[in-house]
Short mmCIF file of C-alpha atoms and ligand atoms in Angstrom, two decimals:
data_model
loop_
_atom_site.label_atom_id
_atom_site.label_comp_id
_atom_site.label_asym_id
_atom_site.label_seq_id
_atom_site.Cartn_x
_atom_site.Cartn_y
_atom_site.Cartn_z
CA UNK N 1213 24.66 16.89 -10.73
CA UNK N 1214 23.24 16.02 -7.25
CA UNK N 1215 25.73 14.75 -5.47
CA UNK N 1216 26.34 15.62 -1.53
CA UNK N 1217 29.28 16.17 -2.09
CA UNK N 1218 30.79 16.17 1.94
CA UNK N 1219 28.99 13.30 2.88
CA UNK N 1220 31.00 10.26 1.75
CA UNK N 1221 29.12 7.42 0.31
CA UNK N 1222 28.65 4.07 1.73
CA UNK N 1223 27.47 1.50 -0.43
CA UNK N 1224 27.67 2.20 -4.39
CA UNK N 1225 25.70 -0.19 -6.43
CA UNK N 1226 28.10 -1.12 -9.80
CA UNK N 1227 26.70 -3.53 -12.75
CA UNK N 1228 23.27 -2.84 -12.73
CA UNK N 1229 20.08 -1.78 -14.86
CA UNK N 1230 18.23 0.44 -13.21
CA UNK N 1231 14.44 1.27 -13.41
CA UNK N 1232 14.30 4.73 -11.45
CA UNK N 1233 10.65 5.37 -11.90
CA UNK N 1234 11.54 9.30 -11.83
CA UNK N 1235 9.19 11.41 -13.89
CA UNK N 1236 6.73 9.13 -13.78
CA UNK N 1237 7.70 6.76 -16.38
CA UNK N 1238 9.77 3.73 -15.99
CA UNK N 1239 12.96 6.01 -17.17
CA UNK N 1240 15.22 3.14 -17.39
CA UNK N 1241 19.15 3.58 -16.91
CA UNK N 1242 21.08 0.58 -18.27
CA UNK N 1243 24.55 0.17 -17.09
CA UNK N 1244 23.90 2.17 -14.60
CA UNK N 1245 25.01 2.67 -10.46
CA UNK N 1246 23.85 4.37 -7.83
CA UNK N 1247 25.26 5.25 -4.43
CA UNK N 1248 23.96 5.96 -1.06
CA UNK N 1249 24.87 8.25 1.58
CA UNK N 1250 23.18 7.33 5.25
CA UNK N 1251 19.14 6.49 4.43
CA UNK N 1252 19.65 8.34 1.46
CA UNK N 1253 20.30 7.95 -2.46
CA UNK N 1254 23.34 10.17 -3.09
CA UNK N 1255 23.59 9.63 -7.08
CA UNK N 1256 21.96 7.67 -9.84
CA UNK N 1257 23.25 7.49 -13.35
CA UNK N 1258 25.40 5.51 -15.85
CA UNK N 1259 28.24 3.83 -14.49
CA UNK N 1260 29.94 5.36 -16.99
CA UNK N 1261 29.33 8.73 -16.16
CA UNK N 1262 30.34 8.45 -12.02
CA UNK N 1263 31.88 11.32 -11.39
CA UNK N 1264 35.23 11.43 -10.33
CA UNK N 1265 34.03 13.44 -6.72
CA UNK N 1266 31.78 11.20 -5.97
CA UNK N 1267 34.46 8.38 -6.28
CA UNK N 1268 37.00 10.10 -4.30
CA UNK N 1269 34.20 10.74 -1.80
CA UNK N 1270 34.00 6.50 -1.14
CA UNK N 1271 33.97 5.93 2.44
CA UNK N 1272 37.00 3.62 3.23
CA UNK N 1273 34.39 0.92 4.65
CA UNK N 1274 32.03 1.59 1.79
CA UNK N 1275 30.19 -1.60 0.32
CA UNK N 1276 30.68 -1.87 -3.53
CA UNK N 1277 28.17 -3.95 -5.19
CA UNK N 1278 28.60 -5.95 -8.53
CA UNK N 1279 25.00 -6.60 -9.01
CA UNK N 1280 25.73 -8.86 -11.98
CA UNK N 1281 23.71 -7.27 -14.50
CA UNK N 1282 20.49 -7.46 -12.50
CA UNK N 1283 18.10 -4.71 -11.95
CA UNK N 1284 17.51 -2.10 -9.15
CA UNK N 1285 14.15 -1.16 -9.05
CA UNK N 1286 12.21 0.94 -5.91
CA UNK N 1287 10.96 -1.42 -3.48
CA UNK N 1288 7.14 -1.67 -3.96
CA UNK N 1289 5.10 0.61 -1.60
CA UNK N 1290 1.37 -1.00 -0.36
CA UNK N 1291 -0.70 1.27 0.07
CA UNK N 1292 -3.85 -0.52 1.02
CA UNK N 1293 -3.55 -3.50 3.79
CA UNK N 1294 -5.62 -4.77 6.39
CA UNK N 1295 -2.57 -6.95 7.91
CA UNK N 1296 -3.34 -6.74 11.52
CA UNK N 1297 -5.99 -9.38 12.46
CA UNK N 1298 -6.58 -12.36 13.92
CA UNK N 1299 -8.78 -16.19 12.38
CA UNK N 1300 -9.11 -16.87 9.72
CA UNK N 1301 -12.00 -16.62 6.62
CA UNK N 1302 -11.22 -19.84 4.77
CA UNK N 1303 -14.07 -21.10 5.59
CA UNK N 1304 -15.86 -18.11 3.77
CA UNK N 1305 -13.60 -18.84 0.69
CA UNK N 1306 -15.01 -22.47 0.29
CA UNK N 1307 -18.29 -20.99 0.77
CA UNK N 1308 -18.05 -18.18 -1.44
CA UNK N 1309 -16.70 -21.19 -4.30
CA UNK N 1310 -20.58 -22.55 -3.57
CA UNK N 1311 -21.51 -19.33 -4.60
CA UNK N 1312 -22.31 -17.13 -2.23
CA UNK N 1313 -21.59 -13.83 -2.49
CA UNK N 1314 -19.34 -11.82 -0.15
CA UNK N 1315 -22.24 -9.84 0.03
CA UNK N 1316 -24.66 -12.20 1.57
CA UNK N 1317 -21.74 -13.53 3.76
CA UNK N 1318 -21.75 -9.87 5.08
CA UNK N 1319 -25.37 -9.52 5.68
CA UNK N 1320 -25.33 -12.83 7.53
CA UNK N 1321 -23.26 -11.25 10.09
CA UNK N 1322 -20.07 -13.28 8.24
CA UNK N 1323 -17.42 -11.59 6.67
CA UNK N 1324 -15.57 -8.59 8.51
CA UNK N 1325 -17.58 -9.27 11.48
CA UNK N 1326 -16.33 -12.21 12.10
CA UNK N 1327 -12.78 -11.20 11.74
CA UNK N 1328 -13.90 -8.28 14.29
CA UNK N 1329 -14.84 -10.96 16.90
CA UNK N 1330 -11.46 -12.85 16.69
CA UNK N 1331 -9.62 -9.74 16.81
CA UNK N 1332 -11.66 -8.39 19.47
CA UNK N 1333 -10.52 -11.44 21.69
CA UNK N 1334 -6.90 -12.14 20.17
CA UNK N 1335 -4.26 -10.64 23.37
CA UNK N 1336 -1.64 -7.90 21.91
CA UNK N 1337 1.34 -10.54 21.77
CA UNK N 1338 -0.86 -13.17 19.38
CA UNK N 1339 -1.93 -10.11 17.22
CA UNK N 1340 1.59 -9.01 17.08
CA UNK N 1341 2.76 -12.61 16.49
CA UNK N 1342 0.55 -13.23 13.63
CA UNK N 1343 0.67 -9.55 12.17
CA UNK N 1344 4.46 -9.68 11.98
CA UNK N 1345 4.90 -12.74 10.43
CA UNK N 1346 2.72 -11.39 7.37
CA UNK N 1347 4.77 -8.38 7.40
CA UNK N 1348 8.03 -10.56 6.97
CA UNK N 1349 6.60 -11.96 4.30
CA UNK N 1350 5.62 -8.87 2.59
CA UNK N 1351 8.88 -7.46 2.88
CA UNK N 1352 11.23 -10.74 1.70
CA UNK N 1353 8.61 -9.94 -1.56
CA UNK N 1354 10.05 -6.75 -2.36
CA UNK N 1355 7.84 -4.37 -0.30
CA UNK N 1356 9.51 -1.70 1.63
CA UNK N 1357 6.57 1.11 2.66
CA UNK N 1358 3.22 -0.90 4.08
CA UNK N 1359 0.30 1.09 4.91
CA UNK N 1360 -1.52 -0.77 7.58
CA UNK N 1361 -5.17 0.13 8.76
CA UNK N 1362 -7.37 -0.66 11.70
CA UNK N 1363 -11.07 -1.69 11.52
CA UNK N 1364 -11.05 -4.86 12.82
CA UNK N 1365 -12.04 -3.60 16.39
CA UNK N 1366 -14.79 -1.19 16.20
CA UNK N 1367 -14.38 0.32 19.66
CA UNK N 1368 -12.16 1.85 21.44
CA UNK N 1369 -10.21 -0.66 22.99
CA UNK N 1370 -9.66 -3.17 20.28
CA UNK N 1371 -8.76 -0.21 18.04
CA UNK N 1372 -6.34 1.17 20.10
CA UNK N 1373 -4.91 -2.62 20.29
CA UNK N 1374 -4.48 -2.62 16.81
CA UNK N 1375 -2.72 0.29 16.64
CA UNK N 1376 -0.54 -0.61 19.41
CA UNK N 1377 0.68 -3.51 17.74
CA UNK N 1378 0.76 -1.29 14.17
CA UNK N 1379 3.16 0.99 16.63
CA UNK N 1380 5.62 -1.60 17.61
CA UNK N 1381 5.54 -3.39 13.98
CA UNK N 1382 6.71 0.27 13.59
CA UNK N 1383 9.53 0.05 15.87
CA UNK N 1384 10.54 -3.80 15.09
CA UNK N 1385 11.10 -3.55 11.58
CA UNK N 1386 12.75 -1.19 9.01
CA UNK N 1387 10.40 -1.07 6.64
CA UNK N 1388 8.19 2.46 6.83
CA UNK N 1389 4.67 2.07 8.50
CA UNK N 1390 1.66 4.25 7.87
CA UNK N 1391 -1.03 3.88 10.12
CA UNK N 1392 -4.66 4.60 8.90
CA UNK N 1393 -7.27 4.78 11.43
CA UNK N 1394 -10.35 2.42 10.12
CA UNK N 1395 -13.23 2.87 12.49
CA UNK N 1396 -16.16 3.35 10.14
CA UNK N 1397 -15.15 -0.03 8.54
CA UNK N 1398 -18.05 -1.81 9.55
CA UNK N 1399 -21.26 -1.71 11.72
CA UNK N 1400 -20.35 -3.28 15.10
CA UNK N 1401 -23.30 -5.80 16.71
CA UNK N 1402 -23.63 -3.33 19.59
CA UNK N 1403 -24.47 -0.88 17.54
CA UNK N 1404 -26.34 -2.84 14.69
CA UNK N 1405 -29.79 -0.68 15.12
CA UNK N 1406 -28.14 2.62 15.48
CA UNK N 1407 -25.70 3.02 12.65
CA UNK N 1408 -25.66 6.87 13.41
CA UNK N 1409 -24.98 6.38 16.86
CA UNK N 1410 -22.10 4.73 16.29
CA UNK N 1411 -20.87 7.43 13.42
CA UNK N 1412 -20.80 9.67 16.40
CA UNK N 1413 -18.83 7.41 18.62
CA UNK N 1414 -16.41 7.38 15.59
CA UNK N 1415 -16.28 11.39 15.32
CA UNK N 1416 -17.17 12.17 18.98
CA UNK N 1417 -14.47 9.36 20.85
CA UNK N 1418 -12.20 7.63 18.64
CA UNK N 1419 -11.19 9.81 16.21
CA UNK N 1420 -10.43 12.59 18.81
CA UNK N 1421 -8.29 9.80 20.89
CA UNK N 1422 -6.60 8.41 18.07
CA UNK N 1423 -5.50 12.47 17.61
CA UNK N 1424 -4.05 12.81 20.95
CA UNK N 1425 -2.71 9.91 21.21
CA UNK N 1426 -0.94 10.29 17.65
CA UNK N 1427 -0.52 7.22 16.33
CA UNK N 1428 -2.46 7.24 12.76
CA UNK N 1429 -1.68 9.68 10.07
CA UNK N 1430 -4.92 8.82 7.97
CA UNK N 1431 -8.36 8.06 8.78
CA UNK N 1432 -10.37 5.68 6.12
CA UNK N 1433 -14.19 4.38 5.81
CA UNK N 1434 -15.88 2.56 3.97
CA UNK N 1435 -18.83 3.73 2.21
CA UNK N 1436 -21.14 1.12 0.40
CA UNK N 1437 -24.33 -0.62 0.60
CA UNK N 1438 -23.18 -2.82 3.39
CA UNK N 1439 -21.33 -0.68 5.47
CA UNK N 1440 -22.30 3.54 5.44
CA UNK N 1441 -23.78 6.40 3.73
CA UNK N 1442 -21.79 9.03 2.10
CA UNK N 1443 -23.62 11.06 4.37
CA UNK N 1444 -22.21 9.19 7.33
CA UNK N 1445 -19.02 8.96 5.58
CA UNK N 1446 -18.81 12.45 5.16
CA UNK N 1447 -19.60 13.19 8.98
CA UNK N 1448 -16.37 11.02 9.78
CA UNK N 1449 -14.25 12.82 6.77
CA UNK N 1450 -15.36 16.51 8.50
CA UNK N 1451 -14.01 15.12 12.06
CA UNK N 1452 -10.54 13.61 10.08
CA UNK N 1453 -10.14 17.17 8.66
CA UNK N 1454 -10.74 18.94 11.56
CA UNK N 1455 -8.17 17.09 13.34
CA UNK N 1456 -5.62 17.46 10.46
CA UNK N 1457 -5.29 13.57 9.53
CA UNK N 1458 -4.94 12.62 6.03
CA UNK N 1459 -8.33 11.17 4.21
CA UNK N 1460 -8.45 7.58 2.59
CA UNK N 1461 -11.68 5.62 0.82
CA UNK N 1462 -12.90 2.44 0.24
CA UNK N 1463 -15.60 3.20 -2.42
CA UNK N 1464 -17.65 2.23 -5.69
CA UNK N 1465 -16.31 -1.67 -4.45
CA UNK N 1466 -19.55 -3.25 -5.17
CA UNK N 1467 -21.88 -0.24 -6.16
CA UNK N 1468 -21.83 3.15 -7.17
CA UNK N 1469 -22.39 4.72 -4.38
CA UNK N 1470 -21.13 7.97 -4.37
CA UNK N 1471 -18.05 7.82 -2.34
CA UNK N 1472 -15.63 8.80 -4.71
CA UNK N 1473 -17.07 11.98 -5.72
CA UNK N 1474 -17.10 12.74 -1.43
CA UNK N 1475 -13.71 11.57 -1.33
CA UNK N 1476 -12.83 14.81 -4.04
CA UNK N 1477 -14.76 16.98 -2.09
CA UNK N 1478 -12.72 16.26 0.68
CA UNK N 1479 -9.29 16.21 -0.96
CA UNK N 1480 -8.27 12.71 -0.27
CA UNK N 1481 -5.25 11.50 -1.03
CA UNK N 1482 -7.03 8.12 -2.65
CA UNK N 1483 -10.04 6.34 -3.25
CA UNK N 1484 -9.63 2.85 -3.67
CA UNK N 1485 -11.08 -0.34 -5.24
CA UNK N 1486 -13.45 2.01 -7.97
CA UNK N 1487 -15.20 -0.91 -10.05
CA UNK N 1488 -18.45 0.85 -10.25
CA UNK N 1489 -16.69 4.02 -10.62
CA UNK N 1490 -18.79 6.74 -12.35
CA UNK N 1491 -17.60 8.88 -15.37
CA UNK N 1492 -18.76 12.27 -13.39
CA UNK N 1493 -16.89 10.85 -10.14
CA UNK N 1494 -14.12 10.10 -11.91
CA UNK N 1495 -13.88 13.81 -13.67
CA UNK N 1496 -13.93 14.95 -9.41
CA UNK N 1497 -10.90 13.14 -8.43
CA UNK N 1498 -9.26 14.32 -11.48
CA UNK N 1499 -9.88 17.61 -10.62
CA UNK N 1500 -8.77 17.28 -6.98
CA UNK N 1501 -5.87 14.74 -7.96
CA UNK N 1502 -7.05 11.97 -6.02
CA UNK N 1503 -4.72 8.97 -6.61
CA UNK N 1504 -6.93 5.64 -7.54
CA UNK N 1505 -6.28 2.67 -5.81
CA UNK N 1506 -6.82 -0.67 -7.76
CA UNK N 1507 -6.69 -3.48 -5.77
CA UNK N 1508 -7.23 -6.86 -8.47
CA UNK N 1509 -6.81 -8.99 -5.51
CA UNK N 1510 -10.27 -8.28 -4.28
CA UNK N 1511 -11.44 -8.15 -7.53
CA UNK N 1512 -10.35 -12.18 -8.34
CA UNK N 1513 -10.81 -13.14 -4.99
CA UNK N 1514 -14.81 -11.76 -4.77
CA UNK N 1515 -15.18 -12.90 -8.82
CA UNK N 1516 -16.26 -9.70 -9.51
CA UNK N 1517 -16.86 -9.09 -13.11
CA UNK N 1518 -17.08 -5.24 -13.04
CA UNK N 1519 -13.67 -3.90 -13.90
CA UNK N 1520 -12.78 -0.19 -13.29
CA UNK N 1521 -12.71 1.85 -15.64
CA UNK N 1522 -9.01 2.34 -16.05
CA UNK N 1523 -9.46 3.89 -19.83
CA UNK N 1524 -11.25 6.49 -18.03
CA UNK N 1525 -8.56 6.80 -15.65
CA UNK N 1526 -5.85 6.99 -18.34
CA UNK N 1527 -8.12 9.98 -20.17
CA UNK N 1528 -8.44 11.84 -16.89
CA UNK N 1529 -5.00 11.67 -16.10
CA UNK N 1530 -6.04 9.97 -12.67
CA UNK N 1531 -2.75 8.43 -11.42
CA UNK N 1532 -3.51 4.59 -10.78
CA UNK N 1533 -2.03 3.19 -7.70
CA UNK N 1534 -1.61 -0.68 -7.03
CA UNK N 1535 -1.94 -2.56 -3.53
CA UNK N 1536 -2.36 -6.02 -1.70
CA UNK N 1537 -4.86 -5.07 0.08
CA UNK N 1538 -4.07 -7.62 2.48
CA UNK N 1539 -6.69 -8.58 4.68
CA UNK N 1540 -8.42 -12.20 5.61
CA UNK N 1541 -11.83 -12.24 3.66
CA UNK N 1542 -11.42 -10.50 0.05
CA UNK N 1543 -7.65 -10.34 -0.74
CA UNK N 1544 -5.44 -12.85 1.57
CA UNK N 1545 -2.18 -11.68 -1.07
CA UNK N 1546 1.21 -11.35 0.32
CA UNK N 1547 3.04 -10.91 -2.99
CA UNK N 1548 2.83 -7.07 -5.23
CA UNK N 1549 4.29 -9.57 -8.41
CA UNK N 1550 0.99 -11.24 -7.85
CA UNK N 1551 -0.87 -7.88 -7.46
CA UNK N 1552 0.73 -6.63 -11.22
CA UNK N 1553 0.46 -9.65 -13.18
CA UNK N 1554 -3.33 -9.39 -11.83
CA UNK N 1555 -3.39 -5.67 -12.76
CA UNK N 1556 -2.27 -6.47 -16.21
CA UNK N 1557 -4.21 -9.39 -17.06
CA UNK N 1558 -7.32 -8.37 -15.43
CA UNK N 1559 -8.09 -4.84 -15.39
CA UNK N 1560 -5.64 -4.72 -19.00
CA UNK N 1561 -2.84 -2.26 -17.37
CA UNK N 1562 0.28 -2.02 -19.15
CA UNK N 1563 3.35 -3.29 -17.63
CA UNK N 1564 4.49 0.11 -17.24
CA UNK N 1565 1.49 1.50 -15.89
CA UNK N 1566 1.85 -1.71 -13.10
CA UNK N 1567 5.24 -1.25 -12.08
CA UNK N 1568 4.42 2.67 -11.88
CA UNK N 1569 1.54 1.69 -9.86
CA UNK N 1570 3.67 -0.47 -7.28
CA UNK N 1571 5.73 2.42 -6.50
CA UNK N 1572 5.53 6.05 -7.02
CA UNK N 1573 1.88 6.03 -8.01
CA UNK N 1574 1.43 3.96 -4.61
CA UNK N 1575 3.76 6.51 -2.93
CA UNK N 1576 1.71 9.27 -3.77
CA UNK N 1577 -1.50 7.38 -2.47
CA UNK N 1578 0.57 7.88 1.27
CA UNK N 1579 1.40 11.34 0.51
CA UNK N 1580 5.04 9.91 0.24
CA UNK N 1581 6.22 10.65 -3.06
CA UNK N 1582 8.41 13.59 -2.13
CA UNK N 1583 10.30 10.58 -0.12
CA UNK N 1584 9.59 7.08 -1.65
CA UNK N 1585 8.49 5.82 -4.91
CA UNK N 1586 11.95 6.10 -6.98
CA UNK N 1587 15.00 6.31 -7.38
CA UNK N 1588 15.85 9.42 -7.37
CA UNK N 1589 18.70 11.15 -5.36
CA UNK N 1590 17.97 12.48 -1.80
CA UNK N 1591 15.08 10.26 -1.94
CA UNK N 1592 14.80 7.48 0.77
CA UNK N 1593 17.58 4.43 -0.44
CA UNK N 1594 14.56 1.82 -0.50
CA UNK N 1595 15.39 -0.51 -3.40
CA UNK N 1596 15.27 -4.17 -4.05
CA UNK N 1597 18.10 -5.66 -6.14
CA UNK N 1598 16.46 -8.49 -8.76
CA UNK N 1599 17.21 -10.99 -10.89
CA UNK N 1600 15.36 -10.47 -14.03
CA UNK N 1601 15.75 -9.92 -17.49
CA UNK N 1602 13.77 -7.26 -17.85
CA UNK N 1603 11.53 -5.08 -16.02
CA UNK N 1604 8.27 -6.08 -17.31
CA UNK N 1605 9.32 -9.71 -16.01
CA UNK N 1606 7.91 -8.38 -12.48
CA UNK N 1607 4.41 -8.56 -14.20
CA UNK N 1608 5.15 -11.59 -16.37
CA UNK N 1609 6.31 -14.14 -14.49
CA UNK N 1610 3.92 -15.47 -11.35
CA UNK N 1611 4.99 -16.50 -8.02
CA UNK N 1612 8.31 -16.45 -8.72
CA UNK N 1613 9.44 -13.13 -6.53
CA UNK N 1614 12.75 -13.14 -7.95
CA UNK N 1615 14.36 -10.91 -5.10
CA UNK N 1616 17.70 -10.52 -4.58
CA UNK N 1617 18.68 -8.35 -1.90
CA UNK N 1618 16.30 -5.45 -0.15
CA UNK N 1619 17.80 -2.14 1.02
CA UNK N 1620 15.02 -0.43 3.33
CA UNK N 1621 16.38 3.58 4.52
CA UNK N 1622 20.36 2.84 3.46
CA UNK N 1623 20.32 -1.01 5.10
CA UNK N 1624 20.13 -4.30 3.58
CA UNK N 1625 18.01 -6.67 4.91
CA UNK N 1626 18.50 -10.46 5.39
CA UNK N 1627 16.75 -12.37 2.78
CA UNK N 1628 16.73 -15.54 1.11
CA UNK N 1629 19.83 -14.59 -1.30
O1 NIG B 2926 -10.64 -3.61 1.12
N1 NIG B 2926 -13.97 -3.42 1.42
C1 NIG B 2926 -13.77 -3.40 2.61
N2 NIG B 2926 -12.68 -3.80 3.26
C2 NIG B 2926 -11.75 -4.76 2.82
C3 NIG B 2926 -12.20 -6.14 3.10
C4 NIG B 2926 -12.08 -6.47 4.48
C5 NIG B 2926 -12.58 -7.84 4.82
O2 NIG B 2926 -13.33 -8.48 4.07
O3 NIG B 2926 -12.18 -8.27 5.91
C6 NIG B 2926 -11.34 -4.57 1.38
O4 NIG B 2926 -11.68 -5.37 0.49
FE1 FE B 2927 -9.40 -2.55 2.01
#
C-alpha cells in the first residue's frame, strides 16, 4: 500500500468511478476514492478498501468530496499546440472549402506565413491576451498539461516573444507548460532563396540562445515538401542534441518524406501527424520507442484522405498519442472530446486506445509519464471530475465537455460547475 503515511491528506475524493489509466490500460476502479496529499495523489483504490491510516491521517481542514457517482479520470495532456499566435486564417478555411489545397495556400506565400506576419507585428500584451484566452478554454475542457511551441516568428526576436509570453502563461496559470522551440517551422521571406542559410541561423543563433536563456525543453521542425529536408532537419536535430533539449517532429503530414525514420535515429520522444507513414519507418520508431502523435484535427480540417496507419502502429507496439494541435490554419480545436471522437471515427481507434491517447500515451510524448498521465499515487493530483456514464462517453458524445470540476497539482480550479 502506498500511502505517505506522515503527510496528512487534504482532499479525499468519496463516490466515484475511477479510470486510473495505470498500466496502460483504462484499469477502471468502480466505487472507488482517492486522496491527495499537497500536488500529489496519496492513494487510489476502492472506497471500500481505505485504509484505516490513511483515514486517521485526514487533515482537520481536509475537503471530502461526494462526487455523486461520477468519474475521475486524468486530466487530458496536449501534447501538440501551436496556441501562441496572432490573425486569423478563416479566410484560408473558406478558401480551402473552394478547394484549394493547404498546400497551394502554402506555396502562395498563405498559410503559416501569414500567421508569421501577424505574429511578427502583434506587441507581447495582445499575444498574451489572445494566447491566454485559448488556454482558458483548453483547460475549462479538461486539459491540464499543454505543450505549447513557437514557429510563428522565424527570427530571433519574434521567437523569443513567443516564448516570453509561453513563460508568463507559465507563471499565470496552474496548468503545466512545456515549451518547444519551433524555428525550422517554416521558410521565412528573408530567407526564401537561401533555405540553408537560414538552417544555420536556426543551429548557429537561435537554438544556442534559446539554451542559455532556458526557456524551451524541446526543439521541433518540420520536415516536408513545403517546409525542409531531412537533411536540414537533421542539421537542426544534431544542434538540439548537442545542447541537451528534447527532440519533437512534424513528419509524413502530407508525404513520405523520411522524417520519421530521422526522428528514430535521433531518439525523439515523438513524431507526429504520420499519414504517409512508411512500414520501414514505422519498424524505426518502434525500435527506438518513439511515441506517435495523431492529430485528426488536421486531418478533417485539411480533408485529407490518407489515414495513418494505426494497424501498423498497434502491431509495432508504437504507443499512439492524441493532441489538438491547436494552431490557426489546419486544426483551430480547443476541445480533446472533439480530438477522440475524431480519433475514433476517423482514423478507427478504439475508445480505449483514445482515452489512453489523451493522457498517459500523450504524457509520454512530453517525457512526463513518470509525473502525469494517471492516476496513480505520488503522481501529480491532475484530474478532472465528470459527469458521465461511462468512460467511453468522452469519445461518444460531441461537444458536450461534460466537466465537472478540474484539480491541476492538488488545486481545484474555478469552472463552470
Ligand atoms: O501541425 N504542419 C505544420 N504545422 C502545423 C500547422 C501550422 C499552421 O498551419 O499554421 C500543424 O499542422
Ligand atoms: Fe503542429
Amino acid at each position: 500500500m502506498n500511502i505517505r503515511q506522515l503527510e496528512k491528506i487534504d482532499t479525499l475524493f468519496v463516490n466515484c468511478h475511477l479510470c486510473t489509466m495505470a498500466d496502460d490500460r483504462l484499469s477502471v476502479i468502480p466505487d472507488g476514492a482517492l486522496a491527495v496529499t499537497g500536488q500529489q495523489i496519496a492513494w487510489v483504490g476502492k472506497e471500500e478498501e481505505l485504509p484505516e491510516a490513511l483515514l486517521k491521517n485526514i487533515h482537520l481542514k481536509a475537503r471530502i468530496i461526494d462526487c455523486k457517482n461520477r468519474w475521475i479520470l486524468p486530466g487530458f495532456v496536449d501534447c501538440h499546440t501551436h496556441l501562441v499566435w496572432a490573425g486569423s486564417r478563416c479566410r484560408e478555411f473558406e478558401q480551402r472549402l473552394l478547394g484549394v489545397s493547404y498546400e497551394e495556400i502554402a506555396r502562395s506565400g498563405g498559410g503559416i506565413l501569414s500567421t508569421v506576419t501577424a505574429t511578427r507585428a502583434a506587441g507581447h500584451a495582445q499575444l498574451y491576451e489572445a494566447s491566454a484566452n485559448r488556454l482558458t478554454a483548453l483547460i475549462h475542457n479538461g486539459i491540464t498539461t499543454v505543450e505549447i511551441k513557437t514557429g510563428y516568428g522565424l527570427d530571433l526576436d519574434s521567437e523569443l516573444k513567443m516564448l516570453e509570453v509561453i513563460q508568463q502563461l507559465d507563471q499565470s496559470f496552474p496548468v503545466h507548460i512545456e515549451p518547444t522551440f519551433l524555428g525550422a517551422h517554416a521558410l521565412p521571406p528573408e530567407f526564401k532563396d537561401d533555405p540553408d542559410a537560414y538552417i544555420e541561423q536556426v543551429t548557429q543563433v537561435l537554438i544556442p540562445r534559446v539554451k542559455s536563456q532556458g526557456i524551451a525543453t524541446a526543439v521541433d521542425a518540420f520536415c516536408e515538401s513545403i517546409a525542409f529536408t531531412p537533411k536540414q532537419t537533421a542539421s537542426v536535430f544534431r544542434a538540439a542534441a548537442d545542447a541537451g533539449f528534447n527532440i519533437k517532429l512534424h513528419a509524413e503530414q502530407l508525404s513520405d518524406s523520411g522524417g520519421a525514420a530521422l526522428a528514430a535515429e535521433f531518439n525523439a520522444l515523438s513524431c507526429d501527424h504520420l499519414e504517409y507513414l512508411s512500414g520501414e519507418s514505422a519498424r524505426k520508431m518502434a525500435q527506438k520507442k518513439v511515441t506517435a502523435v495523431l492529430l485528426p484535427g488536421a486531418f478533417y480540417y485539411l480533408h485529407e484522405t490518407k489515414k495513418p496507419p494505426v494497424q501498423l502502429c498497434r502491431d509495432l507496439n508504437i504507443s499512439m498519442a492524441l493532441a489538438t494541435d491547436l494552431n490557426p490554419g489546419s486544426s483551430p480545436v480547443f476541445s480533446m472530446t472533439l480530438i477522440m471522437n475524431m480519433a475514433c471515427n476517423l482514423f478507427g481507434m478504439t475508445c480505449e486506445e483514445a482515452l489512453l491517447g489523451a493522457t498517459i500515451n500523450s504524457a509520454k510524448a512530453l517525457g512526463l509519464d513518470s509525473k502525469k498521465g494517471s492516476l496513480e499515487p505520488e503522481k501529480e493530483a491532475d484530474l478532472v471530475i465528470w459527469d458521465i456514464e461511462t468512460p467511453s462517453d468522452l469519445c461518444y458524445l460531441a461537444g458536450l465537455e461534460p466537466v465537472k470540476q478540474v484539480m491541476i497539482k492538488g488545486g481545484f480550479l474555478d469552472t463552470k460547475a
